[in-house]
Amino acid sequence: WFYGIIQWVIKMNKEKELKECLNIMLEEIKEKYKETHSIELEEEVTKATSGDLQRLLLTILKCERSTNTTSNHEESSKKAKELIEVGESNWCKENSLFEQLLLTGSKEEIMLCAKYYHKKTQKTILKAVEENFEGDVKTLFTSIIYATLNPSEFYARKVHKAIEGFGTDEVLHKDFKRT
C-alpha cells in the first residue's frame, strides 16, 4: 500500500510527501514502480525535482544505506565529535559528513551519533537541522532523523497525512482496499 501512496504522491505532485516515503521498502518500490509505469523511479524523481533535493533523493535511491546492525560506540562518538568540530553551518555542504551519515549511515549509527551529539552539545541533532537547513532539504533531513529515532510515530503520522482526502482519489482508494 505504500506503493499506492507514492503513486498518489507523484500523481498529485506532492514532492514533500514523496521524499518522506522513499526509504520504505525502497528496492521493492523501485521494482514495482518500473513494472507499473514503465519508467525508473530515478527518472521520475529527476523530472519532478531539482537542485539539492534531487541530488539527495537520487543518493537515497542508490540504496547504499549501511545495513550494519552492530553498534560501534567509539566510531559514532568520533563522528559526533567531527560534526561538532566542523560546525553546523558546514553541514549544508555537498557530500558533508552529516549528509553521508543521514543518507548512507545505518539506523544504529544515526541513533548513536544523535545521542553523542546531544550529550556533547545539549542540543538535539533534529534541532540543529531545523536551525541550519531550509525548505525541502530540511524536511528530508528531519524526516530521516525522525524516522530513525522514532519510526512508529513517524510512519503513523505519514500514513495519516497520506490518507487525508483518500475518498477524493478513487483509483488510490480502490488500490488501498485491494491490499
GROMACS .gro file of C-alpha atoms in nm:
model
  179
    1TRP     CA    1   0.000   0.000   0.000
    2PHE     CA    2   0.299   0.230   0.035
    3TYR     CA    3   0.345   0.192  -0.339
    4GLY     CA    4  -0.009   0.330  -0.377
    5ILE     CA    5   0.082   0.626  -0.161
    6ILE     CA    6   0.388   0.700  -0.374
    7GLN     CA    7   0.182   0.668  -0.692
    8TRP     CA    8  -0.071   0.915  -0.547
    9VAL     CA    9   0.207   1.149  -0.432
   10ILE     CA   10   0.359   1.164  -0.781
   11LYS     CA   11   0.017   1.198  -0.944
   12MET     CA   12  -0.072   1.485  -0.713
   13ASN     CA   13   0.281   1.631  -0.745
   14LYS     CA   14   0.327   1.626  -0.367
   15GLU     CA   15   0.705   1.641  -0.358
   16LYS     CA   16   0.716   1.680   0.022
   17GLU     CA   17   0.531   1.353   0.089
   18LEU     CA   18   0.736   1.174  -0.179
   19LYS     CA   19   1.070   1.241  -0.014
   20GLU     CA   20   0.935   1.129   0.324
   21CYS     CA   21   0.816   0.789   0.197
   22LEU     CA   22   1.108   0.692  -0.027
   23ASN     CA   23   1.321   0.484   0.206
   24ILE     CA   24   1.038   0.243   0.292
   25MET     CA   25   1.090  -0.088   0.117
   26LEU     CA   26   1.290   0.103  -0.142
   27GLU     CA   27   1.407  -0.177  -0.368
   28GLU     CA   28   1.056  -0.323  -0.391
   29ILE     CA   29   0.909   0.017  -0.460
   30LYS     CA   30   1.159   0.083  -0.737
   31GLU     CA   31   1.088  -0.255  -0.900
   32LYS     CA   32   0.710  -0.218  -0.874
   33TYR     CA   33   0.726   0.140  -0.998
   34LYS     CA   34   0.912   0.037  -1.314
   35GLU     CA   35   0.681  -0.261  -1.365
   36THR     CA   36   0.370  -0.046  -1.336
   37HIS     CA   37   0.480   0.276  -1.507
   38SER     CA   38   0.749   0.152  -1.749
   39ILE     CA   39   0.989   0.414  -1.616
   40GLU     CA   40   1.257   0.402  -1.348
   41LEU     CA   41   1.169   0.582  -1.026
   42GLU     CA   42   1.503   0.765  -1.051
   43GLU     CA   43   1.393   0.909  -1.387
   44GLU     CA   44   1.064   1.024  -1.238
   45VAL     CA   45   1.238   1.186  -0.940
   46THR     CA   46   1.478   1.359  -1.181
   47LYS     CA   47   1.182   1.504  -1.372
   48ALA     CA   48   0.987   1.605  -1.060
   49THR     CA   49   1.266   1.762  -0.852
   50SER     CA   50   1.578   1.973  -0.891
   51GLY     CA   51   1.885   2.104  -0.711
   52ASP     CA   52   1.994   1.971  -0.373
   53LEU     CA   53   1.669   1.784  -0.318
   54GLN     CA   54   1.712   1.594  -0.644
   55ARG     CA   55   2.074   1.509  -0.563
   56LEU     CA   56   1.982   1.388  -0.213
   57LEU     CA   57   1.686   1.180  -0.331
   58LEU     CA   58   1.891   1.017  -0.606
   59THR     CA   59   2.155   0.932  -0.344
   60ILE     CA   60   1.886   0.765  -0.133
   61LEU     CA   61   1.758   0.574  -0.437
   62LYS     CA   62   2.102   0.419  -0.483
   63CYS     CA   63   2.011   0.210  -0.177
   64GLU     CA   64   2.358   0.235  -0.028
   65ARG     CA   65   2.244   0.273   0.333
   66SER     CA   66   2.453   0.060   0.565
   67THR     CA   67   2.277  -0.248   0.694
   68ASN     CA   68   2.519  -0.287   0.984
   69THR     CA   69   2.318  -0.375   1.293
   70THR     CA   70   2.603  -0.372   1.542
   71SER     CA   71   2.671  -0.051   1.726
   72ASN     CA   72   3.020   0.093   1.726
   73HIS     CA   73   3.011   0.343   2.011
   74GLU     CA   74   3.367   0.460   1.953
   75GLU     CA   75   3.312   0.530   1.583
   76SER     CA   76   2.978   0.703   1.645
   77SER     CA   77   3.130   0.917   1.920
   78LYS     CA   78   3.411   1.012   1.679
   79LYS     CA   79   3.159   1.110   1.408
   80ALA     CA   80   2.957   1.317   1.653
   81LYS     CA   81   3.277   1.493   1.760
   82GLU     CA   82   3.363   1.561   1.394
   83LEU     CA   83   3.013   1.702   1.337
   84ILE     CA   84   3.065   1.940   1.629
   85GLU     CA   85   3.414   2.041   1.512
   86VAL     CA   86   3.301   2.105   1.154
   87GLY     CA   87   3.020   2.323   1.281
   88GLU     CA   88   2.653   2.305   1.199
   89SER     CA   89   2.678   2.575   0.933
   90ASN     CA   90   2.906   2.345   0.730
   91TRP     CA   91   2.663   2.052   0.739
   92CYS     CA   92   2.493   2.202   0.434
   93LYS     CA   93   2.785   2.137   0.201
   94GLU     CA   94   2.751   1.869  -0.064
   95ASN     CA   95   2.892   1.533   0.047
   96SER     CA   96   2.948   1.658   0.402
   97LEU     CA   97   2.997   1.413   0.686
   98PHE     CA   98   2.646   1.499   0.804
   99GLU     CA   99   2.495   1.425   0.462
  100GLN     CA  100   2.684   1.096   0.439
  101LEU     CA  101   2.566   0.996   0.786
  102LEU     CA  102   2.198   1.061   0.713
  103LEU     CA  103   2.191   0.920   0.360
  104THR     CA  104   2.409   0.612   0.397
  105GLY     CA  105   2.455   0.554   0.770
  106SER     CA  106   2.281   0.267   0.944
  107LYS     CA  107   1.995   0.327   1.181
  108GLU     CA  108   2.220   0.239   1.474
  109GLU     CA  109   2.492   0.476   1.357
  110ILE     CA  110   2.249   0.766   1.321
  111MET     CA  111   2.096   0.693   1.661
  112LEU     CA  112   2.432   0.677   1.838
  113CYS     CA  113   2.563   0.991   1.665
  114ALA     CA  114   2.247   1.175   1.764
  115LYS     CA  115   2.288   1.055   2.123
  116TYR     CA  116   2.654   1.160   2.145
  117TYR     CA  117   2.585   1.489   1.969
  118HIS     CA  118   2.316   1.572   2.226
  119LYS     CA  119   2.540   1.467   2.513
  120LYS     CA  120   2.821   1.697   2.395
  121THR     CA  121   2.616   1.999   2.282
  122GLN     CA  122   2.296   1.979   2.489
  123LYS     CA  123   2.115   2.022   2.155
  124THR     CA  124   1.938   1.751   1.958
  125ILE     CA  125   2.056   1.679   1.610
  126LEU     CA  126   1.698   1.746   1.497
  127LYS     CA  127   1.710   2.096   1.647
  128ALA     CA  128   2.044   2.160   1.474
  129VAL     CA  129   1.890   2.062   1.138
  130GLU     CA  130   1.586   2.283   1.199
  131GLU     CA  131   1.817   2.578   1.268
  132ASN     CA  132   2.057   2.526   0.977
  133PHE     CA  133   1.856   2.398   0.682
  134GLU     CA  134   1.559   2.530   0.487
  135GLY     CA  135   1.280   2.406   0.267
  136ASP     CA  136   1.280   2.062   0.112
  137VAL     CA  137   1.627   1.966   0.233
  138LYS     CA  138   1.529   2.050   0.590
  139THR     CA  139   1.213   1.842   0.553
  140LEU     CA  140   1.406   1.549   0.409
  141PHE     CA  141   1.672   1.552   0.680
  142THR     CA  142   1.423   1.596   0.966
  143SER     CA  143   1.220   1.309   0.819
  144ILE     CA  144   1.524   1.079   0.809
  145ILE     CA  145   1.617   1.167   1.167
  146TYR     CA  146   1.262   1.141   1.299
  147ALA     CA  147   1.202   0.810   1.117
  148THR     CA  148   1.524   0.674   1.264
  149LEU     CA  149   1.475   0.790   1.622
  150ASN     CA  150   1.101   0.726   1.649
  151PRO     CA  151   0.988   0.517   1.349
  152SER     CA  152   0.646   0.403   1.470
  153GLU     CA  153   0.529   0.756   1.543
  154PHE     CA  154   0.686   0.889   1.224
  155TYR     CA  155   0.513   0.635   0.999
  156ALA     CA  156   0.184   0.667   1.183
  157ARG     CA  157   0.190   1.042   1.112
  158LYS     CA  158   0.294   0.989   0.748
  159VAL     CA  159   0.019   0.734   0.686
  160HIS     CA  160  -0.235   0.967   0.846
  161LYS     CA  161  -0.119   1.257   0.629
  162ALA     CA  162  -0.110   1.042   0.316
  163ILE     CA  163  -0.465   0.914   0.358
  164GLU     CA  164  -0.619   1.252   0.428
  165GLY     CA  165  -0.862   1.309   0.144
  166PHE     CA  166  -0.849   0.942   0.038
  167GLY     CA  167  -1.208   0.950  -0.082
  168THR     CA  168  -1.115   1.213  -0.339
  169ASP     CA  169  -0.889   0.978  -0.537
  170GLU     CA  170  -1.092   0.673  -0.637
  171VAL     CA  171  -0.800   0.493  -0.805
  172LEU     CA  172  -0.589   0.505  -0.492
  173HIS     CA  173  -0.892   0.424  -0.277
  174LYS     CA  174  -0.951   0.105  -0.480
  175ASP     CA  175  -0.579   0.015  -0.458
  176PHE     CA  176  -0.585   0.061  -0.082
  177LYS     CA  177  -0.893  -0.159  -0.042
  178ARG     CA  178  -0.731  -0.431  -0.257
  179THR     CA  179  -0.428  -0.452  -0.030
   0.00000   0.00000   0.00000
